Short mmCIF file of C-alpha atoms in Angstrom, two decimals:
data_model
loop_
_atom_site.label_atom_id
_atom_site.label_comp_id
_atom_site.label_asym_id
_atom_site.label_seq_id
_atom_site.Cartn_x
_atom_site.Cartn_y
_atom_site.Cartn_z
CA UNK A 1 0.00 0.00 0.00
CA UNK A 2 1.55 3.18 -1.30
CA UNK A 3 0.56 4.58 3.06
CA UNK A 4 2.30 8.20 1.64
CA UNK A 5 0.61 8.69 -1.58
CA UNK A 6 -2.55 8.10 0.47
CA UNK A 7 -2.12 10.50 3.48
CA UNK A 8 -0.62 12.95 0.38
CA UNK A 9 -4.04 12.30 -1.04
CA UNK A 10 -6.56 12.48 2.39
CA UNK A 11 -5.30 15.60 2.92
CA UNK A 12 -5.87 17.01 -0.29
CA UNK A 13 -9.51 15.93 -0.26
CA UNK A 14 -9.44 17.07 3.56
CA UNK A 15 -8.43 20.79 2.06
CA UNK A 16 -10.92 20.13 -0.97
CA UNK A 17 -14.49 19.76 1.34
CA UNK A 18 -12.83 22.05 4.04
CA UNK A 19 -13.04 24.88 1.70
CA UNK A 20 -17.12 24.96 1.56
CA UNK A 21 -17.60 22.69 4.70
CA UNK A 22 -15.80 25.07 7.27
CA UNK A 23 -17.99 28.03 5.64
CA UNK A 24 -20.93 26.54 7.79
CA UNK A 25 -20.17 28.14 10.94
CA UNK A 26 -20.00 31.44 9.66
CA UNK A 27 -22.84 32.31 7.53
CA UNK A 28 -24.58 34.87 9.49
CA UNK A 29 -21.01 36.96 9.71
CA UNK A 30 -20.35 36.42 5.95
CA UNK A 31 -23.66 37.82 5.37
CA UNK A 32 -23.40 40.93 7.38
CA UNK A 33 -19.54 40.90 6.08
CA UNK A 34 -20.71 40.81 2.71
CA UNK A 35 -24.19 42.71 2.92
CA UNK A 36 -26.50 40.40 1.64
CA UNK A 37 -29.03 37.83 2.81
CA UNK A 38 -28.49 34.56 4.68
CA UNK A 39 -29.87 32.43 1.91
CA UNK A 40 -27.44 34.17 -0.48
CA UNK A 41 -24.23 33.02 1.46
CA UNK A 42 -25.46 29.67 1.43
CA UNK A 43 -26.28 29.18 -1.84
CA UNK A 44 -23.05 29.45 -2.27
CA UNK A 45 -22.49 25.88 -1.69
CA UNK A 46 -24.83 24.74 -4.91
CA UNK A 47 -22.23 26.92 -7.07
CA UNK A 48 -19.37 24.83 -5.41
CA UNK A 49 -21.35 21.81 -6.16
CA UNK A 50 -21.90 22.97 -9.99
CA UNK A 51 -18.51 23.96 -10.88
CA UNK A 52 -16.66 21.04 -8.63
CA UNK A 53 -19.12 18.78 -10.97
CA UNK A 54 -18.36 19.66 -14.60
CA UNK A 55 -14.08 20.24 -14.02
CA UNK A 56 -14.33 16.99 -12.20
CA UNK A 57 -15.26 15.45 -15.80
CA UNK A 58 -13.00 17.73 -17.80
CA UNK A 59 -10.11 16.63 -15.83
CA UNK A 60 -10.65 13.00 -15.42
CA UNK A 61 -10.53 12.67 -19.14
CA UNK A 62 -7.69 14.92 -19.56
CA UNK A 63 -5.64 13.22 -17.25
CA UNK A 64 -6.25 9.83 -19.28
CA UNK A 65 -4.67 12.22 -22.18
CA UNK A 66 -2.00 14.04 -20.79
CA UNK A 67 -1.00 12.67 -17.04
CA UNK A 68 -1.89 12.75 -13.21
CA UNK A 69 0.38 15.34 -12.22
CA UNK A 70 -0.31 18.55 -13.76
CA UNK A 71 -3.83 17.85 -11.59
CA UNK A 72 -2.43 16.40 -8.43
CA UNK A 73 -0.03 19.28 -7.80
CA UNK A 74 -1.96 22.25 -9.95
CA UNK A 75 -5.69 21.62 -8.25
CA UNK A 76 -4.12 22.25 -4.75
CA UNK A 77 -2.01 25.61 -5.63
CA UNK A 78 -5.30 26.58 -7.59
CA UNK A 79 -7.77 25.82 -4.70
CA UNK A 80 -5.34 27.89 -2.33
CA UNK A 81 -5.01 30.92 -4.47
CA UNK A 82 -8.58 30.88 -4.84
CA UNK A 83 -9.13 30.22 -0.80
CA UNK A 84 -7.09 33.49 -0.63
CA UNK A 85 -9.56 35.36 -2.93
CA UNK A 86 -12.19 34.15 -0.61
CA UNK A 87 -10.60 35.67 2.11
CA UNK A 88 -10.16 38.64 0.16
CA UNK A 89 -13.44 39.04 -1.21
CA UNK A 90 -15.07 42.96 -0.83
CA UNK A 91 -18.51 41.81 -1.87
CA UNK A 92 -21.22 38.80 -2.31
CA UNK A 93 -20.02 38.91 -6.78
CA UNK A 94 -16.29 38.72 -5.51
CA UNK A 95 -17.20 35.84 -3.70
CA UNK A 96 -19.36 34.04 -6.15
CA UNK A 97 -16.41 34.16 -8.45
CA UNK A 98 -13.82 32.89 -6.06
CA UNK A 99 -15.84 30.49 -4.73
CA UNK A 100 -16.69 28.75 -8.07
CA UNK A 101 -12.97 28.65 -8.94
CA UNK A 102 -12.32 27.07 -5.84
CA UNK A 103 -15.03 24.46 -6.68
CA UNK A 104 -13.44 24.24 -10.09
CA UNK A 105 -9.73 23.61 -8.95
CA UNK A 106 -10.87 21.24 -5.92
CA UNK A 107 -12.83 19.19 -8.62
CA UNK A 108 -9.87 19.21 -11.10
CA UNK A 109 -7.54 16.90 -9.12
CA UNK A 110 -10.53 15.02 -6.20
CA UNK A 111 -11.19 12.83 -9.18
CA UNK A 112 -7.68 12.33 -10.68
CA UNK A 113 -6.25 11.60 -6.88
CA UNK A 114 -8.65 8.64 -6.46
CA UNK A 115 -7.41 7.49 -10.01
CA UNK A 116 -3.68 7.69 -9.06
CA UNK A 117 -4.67 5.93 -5.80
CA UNK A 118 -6.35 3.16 -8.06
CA UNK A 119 -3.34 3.22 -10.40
CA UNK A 120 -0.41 2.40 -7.58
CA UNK A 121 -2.64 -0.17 -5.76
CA UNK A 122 -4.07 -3.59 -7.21
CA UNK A 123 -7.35 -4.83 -7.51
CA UNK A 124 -7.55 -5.82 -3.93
CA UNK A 125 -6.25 -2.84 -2.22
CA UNK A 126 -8.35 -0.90 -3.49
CA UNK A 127 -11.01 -0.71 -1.62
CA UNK A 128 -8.68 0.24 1.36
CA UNK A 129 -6.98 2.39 -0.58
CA UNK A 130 -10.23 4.92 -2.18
CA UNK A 131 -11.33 4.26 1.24
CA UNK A 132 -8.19 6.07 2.98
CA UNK A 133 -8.84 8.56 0.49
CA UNK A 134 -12.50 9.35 0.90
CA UNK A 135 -11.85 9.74 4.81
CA UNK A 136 -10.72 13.09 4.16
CA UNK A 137 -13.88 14.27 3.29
CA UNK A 138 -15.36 12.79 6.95
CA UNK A 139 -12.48 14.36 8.38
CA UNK A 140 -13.37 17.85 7.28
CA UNK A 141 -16.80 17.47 9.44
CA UNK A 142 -15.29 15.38 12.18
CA UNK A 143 -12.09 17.65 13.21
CA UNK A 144 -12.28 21.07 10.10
CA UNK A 145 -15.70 22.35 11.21
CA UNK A 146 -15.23 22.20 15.03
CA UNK A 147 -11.57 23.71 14.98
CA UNK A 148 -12.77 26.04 12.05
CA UNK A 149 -15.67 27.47 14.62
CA UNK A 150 -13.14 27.75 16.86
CA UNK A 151 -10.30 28.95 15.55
CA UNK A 152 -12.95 31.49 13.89
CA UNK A 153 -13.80 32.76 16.98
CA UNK A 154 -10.10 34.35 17.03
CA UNK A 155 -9.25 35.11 13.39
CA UNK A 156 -12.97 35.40 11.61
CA UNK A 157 -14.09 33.16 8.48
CA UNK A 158 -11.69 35.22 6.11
CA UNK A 159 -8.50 33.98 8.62
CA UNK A 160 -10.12 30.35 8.14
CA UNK A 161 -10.36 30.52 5.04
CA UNK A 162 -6.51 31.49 4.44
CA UNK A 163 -5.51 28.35 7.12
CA UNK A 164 -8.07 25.99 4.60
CA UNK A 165 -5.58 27.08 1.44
CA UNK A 166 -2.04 26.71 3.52
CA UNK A 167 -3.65 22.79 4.04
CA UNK A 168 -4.33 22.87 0.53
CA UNK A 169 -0.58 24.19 -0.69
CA UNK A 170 0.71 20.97 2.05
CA UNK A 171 -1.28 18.78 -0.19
CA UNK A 172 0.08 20.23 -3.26
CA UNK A 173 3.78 19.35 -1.73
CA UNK A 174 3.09 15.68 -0.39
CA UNK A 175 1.31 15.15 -3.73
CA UNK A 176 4.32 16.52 -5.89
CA UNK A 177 6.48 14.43 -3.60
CA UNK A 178 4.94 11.27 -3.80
CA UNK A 179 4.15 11.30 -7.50
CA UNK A 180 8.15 11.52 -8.21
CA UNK A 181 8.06 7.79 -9.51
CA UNK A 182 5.81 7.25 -12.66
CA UNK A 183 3.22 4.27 -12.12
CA UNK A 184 4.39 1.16 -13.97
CA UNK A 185 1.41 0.86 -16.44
CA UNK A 186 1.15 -2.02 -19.71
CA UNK A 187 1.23 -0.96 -22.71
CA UNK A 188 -1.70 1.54 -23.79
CA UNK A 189 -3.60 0.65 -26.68
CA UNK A 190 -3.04 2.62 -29.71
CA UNK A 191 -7.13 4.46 -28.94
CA UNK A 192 -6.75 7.72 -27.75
CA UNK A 193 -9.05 7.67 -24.62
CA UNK A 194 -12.96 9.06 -25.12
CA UNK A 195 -15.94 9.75 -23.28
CA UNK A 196 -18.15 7.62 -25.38
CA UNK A 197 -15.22 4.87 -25.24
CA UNK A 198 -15.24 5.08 -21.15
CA UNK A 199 -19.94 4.98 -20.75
CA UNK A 200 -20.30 1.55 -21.80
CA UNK A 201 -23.58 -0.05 -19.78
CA UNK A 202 -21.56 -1.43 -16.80
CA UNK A 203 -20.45 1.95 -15.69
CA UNK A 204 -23.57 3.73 -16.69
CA UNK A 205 -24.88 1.25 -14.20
CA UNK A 206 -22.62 1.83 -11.19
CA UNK A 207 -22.88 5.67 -12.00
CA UNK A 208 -26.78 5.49 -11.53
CA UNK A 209 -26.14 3.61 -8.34
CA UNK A 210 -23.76 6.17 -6.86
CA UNK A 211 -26.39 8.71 -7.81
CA UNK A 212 -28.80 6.72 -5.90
CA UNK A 213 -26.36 6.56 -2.61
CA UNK A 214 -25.62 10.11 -2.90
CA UNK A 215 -29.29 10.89 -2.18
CA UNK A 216 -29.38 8.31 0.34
CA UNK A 217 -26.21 10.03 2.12
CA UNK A 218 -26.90 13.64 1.28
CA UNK A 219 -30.44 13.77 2.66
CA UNK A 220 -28.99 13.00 6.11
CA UNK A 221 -25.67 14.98 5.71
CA UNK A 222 -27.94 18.62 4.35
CA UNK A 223 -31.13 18.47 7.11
CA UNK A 224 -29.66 16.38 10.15
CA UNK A 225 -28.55 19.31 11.84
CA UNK A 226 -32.08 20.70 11.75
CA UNK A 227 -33.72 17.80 11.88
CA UNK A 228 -31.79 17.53 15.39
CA UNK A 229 -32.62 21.30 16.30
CA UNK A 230 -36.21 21.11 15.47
CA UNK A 231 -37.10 17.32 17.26
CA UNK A 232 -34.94 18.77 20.06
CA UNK A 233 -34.96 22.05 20.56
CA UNK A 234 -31.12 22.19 20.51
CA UNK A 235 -29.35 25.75 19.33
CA UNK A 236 -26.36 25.49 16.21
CA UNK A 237 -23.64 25.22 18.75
CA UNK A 238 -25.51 22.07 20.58
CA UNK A 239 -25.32 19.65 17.42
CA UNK A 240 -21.64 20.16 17.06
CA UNK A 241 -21.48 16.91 19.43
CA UNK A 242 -23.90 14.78 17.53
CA UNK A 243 -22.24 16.12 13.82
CA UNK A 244 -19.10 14.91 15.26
CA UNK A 245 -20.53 12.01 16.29
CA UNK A 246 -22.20 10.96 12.54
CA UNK A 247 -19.02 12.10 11.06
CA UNK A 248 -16.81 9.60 13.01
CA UNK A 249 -19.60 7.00 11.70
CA UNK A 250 -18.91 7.62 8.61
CA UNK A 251 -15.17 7.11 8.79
CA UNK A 252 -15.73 3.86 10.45
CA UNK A 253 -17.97 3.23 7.83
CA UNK A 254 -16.05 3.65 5.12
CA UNK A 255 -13.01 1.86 6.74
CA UNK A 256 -14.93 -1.05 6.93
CA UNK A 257 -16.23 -0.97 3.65
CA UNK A 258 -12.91 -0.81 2.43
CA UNK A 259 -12.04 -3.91 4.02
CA UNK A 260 -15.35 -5.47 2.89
CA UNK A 261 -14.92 -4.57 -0.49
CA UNK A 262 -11.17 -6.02 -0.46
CA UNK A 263 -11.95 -8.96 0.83
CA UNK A 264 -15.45 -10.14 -0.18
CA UNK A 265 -15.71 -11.79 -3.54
CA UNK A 266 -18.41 -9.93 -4.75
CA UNK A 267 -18.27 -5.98 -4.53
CA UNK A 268 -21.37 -5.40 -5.92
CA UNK A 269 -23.23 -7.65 -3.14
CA UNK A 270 -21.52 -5.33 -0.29
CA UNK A 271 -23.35 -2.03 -1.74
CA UNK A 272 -26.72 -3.51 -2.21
CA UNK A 273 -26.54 -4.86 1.23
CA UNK A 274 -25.37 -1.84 2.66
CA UNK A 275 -28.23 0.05 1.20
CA UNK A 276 -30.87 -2.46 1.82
CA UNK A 277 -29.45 -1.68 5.57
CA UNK A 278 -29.75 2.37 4.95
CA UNK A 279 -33.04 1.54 4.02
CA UNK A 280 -34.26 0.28 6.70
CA UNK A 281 -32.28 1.93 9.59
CA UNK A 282 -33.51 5.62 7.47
CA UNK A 283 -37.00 4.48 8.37
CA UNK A 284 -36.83 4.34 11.81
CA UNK A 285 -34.33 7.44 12.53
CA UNK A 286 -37.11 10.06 10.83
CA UNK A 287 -40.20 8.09 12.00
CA UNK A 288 -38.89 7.39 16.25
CA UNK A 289 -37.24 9.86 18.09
CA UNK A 290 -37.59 8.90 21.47
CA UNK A 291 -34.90 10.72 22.93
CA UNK A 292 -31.61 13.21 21.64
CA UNK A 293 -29.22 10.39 22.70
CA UNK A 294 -31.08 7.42 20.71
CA UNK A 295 -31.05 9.36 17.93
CA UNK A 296 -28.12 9.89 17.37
CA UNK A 297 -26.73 6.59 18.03
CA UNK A 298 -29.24 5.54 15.43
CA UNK A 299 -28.01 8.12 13.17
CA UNK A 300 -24.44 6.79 13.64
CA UNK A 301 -25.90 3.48 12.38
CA UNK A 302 -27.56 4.74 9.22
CA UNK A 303 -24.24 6.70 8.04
CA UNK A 304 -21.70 3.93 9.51
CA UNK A 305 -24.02 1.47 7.47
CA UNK A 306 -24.73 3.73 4.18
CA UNK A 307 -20.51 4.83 4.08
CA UNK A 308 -19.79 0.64 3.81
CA UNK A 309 -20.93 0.96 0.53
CA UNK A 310 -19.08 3.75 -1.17
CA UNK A 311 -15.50 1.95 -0.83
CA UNK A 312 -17.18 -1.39 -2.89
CA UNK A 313 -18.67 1.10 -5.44
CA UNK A 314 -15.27 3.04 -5.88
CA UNK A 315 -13.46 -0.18 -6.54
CA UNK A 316 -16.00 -1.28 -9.05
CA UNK A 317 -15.89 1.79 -11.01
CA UNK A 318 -11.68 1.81 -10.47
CA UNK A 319 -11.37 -1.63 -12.58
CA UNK A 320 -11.66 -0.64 -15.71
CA UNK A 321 -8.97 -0.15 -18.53
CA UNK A 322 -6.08 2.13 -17.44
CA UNK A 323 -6.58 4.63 -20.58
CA UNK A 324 -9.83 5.52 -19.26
CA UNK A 325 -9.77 5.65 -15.26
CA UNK A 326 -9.11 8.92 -15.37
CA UNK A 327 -12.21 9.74 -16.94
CA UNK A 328 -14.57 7.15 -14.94
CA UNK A 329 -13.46 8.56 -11.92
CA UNK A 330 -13.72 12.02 -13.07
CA UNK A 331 -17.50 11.52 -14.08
CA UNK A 332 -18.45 9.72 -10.98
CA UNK A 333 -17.18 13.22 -9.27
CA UNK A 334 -19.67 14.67 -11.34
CA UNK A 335 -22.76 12.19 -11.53
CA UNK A 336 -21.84 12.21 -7.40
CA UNK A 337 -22.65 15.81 -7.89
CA UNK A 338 -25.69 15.80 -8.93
CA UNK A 339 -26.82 13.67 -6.36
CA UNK A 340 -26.05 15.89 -3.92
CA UNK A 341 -28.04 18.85 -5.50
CA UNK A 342 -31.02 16.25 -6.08
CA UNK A 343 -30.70 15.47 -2.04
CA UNK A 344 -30.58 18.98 -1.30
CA UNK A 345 -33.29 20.41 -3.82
CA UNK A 346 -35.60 16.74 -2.99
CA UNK A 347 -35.18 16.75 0.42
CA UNK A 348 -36.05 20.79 0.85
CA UNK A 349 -39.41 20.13 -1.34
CA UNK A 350 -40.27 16.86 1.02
CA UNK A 351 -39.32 18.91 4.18
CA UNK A 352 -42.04 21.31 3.11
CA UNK A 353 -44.81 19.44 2.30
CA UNK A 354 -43.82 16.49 4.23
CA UNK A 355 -41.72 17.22 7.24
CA UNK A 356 -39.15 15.65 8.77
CA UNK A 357 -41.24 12.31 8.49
CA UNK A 358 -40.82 12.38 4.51
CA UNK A 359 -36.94 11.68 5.11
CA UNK A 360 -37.28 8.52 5.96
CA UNK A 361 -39.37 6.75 2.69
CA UNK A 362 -36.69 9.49 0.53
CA UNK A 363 -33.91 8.14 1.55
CA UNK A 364 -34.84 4.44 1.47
CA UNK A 365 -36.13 4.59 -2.11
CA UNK A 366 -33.35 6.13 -3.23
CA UNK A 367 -31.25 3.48 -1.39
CA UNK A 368 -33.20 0.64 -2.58
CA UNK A 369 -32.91 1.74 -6.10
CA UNK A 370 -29.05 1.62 -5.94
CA UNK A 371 -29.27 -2.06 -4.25
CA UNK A 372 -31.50 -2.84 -7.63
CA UNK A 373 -29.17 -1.33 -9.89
CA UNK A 374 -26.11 -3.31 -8.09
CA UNK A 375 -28.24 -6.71 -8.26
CA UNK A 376 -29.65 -6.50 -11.74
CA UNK A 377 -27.83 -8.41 -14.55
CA UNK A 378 -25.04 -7.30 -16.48
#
């Protein structure tokens, strides 16, 4: 296991979600900062989302064409320039620029790190491997949010915001350094890589099905907080605790599924059970809440349970033809994308009409979909 390409590569998707995650504490300042509405600052995250999404693609396939590195080392420096515009911004169209640059540099190389992850492991690392990888992105809501908010309280989102692109420009070094030796790869075929070439029906398949667990997961993730504030009366600085507490669920989660997927013949079993379980467990967390401490623990199940499946999926999607990795992996960024809009934009329309109960039957048809997709014939 290549352990320094890896913790080159968590921290690099650490920096990547840290840049919009660590905004969360701060959106009433930002507001007044940048004299506009609340609901302005945080749609600021959808334009993240948008921009992270279609660079994500662009990349992947152009790192098929013209190598890793330009994107391991470039998306960092890029991401902390941009984090510096952030801090920098004077107003709310300053920050909607720098902002979707950031999105569009921390997409450029989140997508080409899990393919150079793929590329220096085998088959049956990894699982372990993507899943090292991916824990960067719980770490950002297990350890970058807290210290952000407090850390904040000293130097204001703008000083965050600078500390967010130093990580970034760390990642940029332990990628460079680690990505001195080329990957041994066989001889490419004489087919330049393509789109078309890389969507044959197998990954169209396992795309749809990370779709499907990006609802599952994002529907939590968006409206748990409030769903924890409204059941329990609790103000923004009393679910810090439980956040923490789903967040370390998903890293176990997705350590395990790592494992699983390694080590389990069938990868494609492992994610439909896992969402069968989200199903099930998402159920009961919107439809009981019989006290703040049992829910929780029961929302430590549903993510610890729903992040098991990612690491299988990841590994699926990683074993295909070297020439076109790149560009798998770059579209799954972006199909990933778009589930987490359709979790955000779903779940705010069921919250409306529905309430919190509506959750529940979301999240487990969109996770019993995905279980369909992974069980259906090839």
């Amino acid at each position: 296991m290549p352990w320094a390409l890896l913790a080159a590569a968590c921290l690099g998707m650490f920096a990547a979600s840290s840049s919009g995650t660590t905004r969360a504490p701060f959106l009433i300042d930002m507001a007044r900062d940048l004299s506009t509405s609340l609901p302005m600052v945080a749609n600021l995250m959808a334009l993240t989302s948008i921009a992270w999404g279609i660079t994500s693609l662009v990349a992947g396939a152009a790192s098929d064409r013209w190598g890793r590195r330009p994107f391991l080392v470039g998306g960092p420096i890029g991401l902390a320039l941009c984090l510096a515009g952030v801090a920098a911004a004077p107003d709310y169209l300053a920050m909607v620029l720098a902002v979707s640059l950031a999105g569009a540099f921390a997409g450029g190389y989140t997508g080409v790190v899990m393919t150079e992850a793929s590329a220096r492991t085998v088959d049956r690392q990894r699982g372990r491997a993507l899943g090292w990888v991916m824990s960067g992105q719980s770490l950002s809501l297990l350890v970058g949010v807290p210290l952000a908010a407090w850390a904040g309280s000293f130097i204001g989102w703008r000083g965050v915001s600078l500390g967010v692109g130093a990580i970034a420009l760390l990642a940029a070094v332990g990628l460079f350094a680690t990505t001195l030796r080329p990957v041994a790869v066989r001889a490419a075929s004489a087919a330049r890589p393509s789109l078309r070439g890389a969507m044959t029906g197998p990954v169209l398949r396992l795309l749809a099905m990370g779709v499907a667990e990006r609802v599952c997961y994002g529907v939590s993730v968006v409206y748990f907080a409030t769903f924890l504030q409204v059941s329990y009366r609790l103000t923004p600085a009393g679910v810090a605790i439980p956040l923490a507490v789903i967040a370390l669920g998903n890293i176990l989660g997705t350590v395990v599924g790592g494992q699983m997927a390694d080590r389990l013949p069938n990868r494609l079993h492992v994610f439909a059970g896992a969402m069968v379980g989200s199903a099930l467990l998402a159920l009961v967390l919107y439809a009981w809440t019989p006290g703040l401490f049992a829910t929780v623990a029961m929302g430590f199940a549903y993510i610890f349970v729903n992040a098991i499946a990612r690491p299988s999926l990841m590994a699926a999607l990683a074993n295909v033809p070297d020439e076109v990795r790149g560009t798998v992996l770059g579209l799954n960024v972006t199909s990933a994308s778009f589930g987490w809009l359709g979790a955000a934009a779903i779940g705010g329309w069921v919250m409306v009409n529905f309430g919190f109960a509506g959750f529940g039957p979301l999240a487990a048809v969109s996770a019993l979909i995905g279980a369909a997709l992974a069980l259906a014939r090839r």
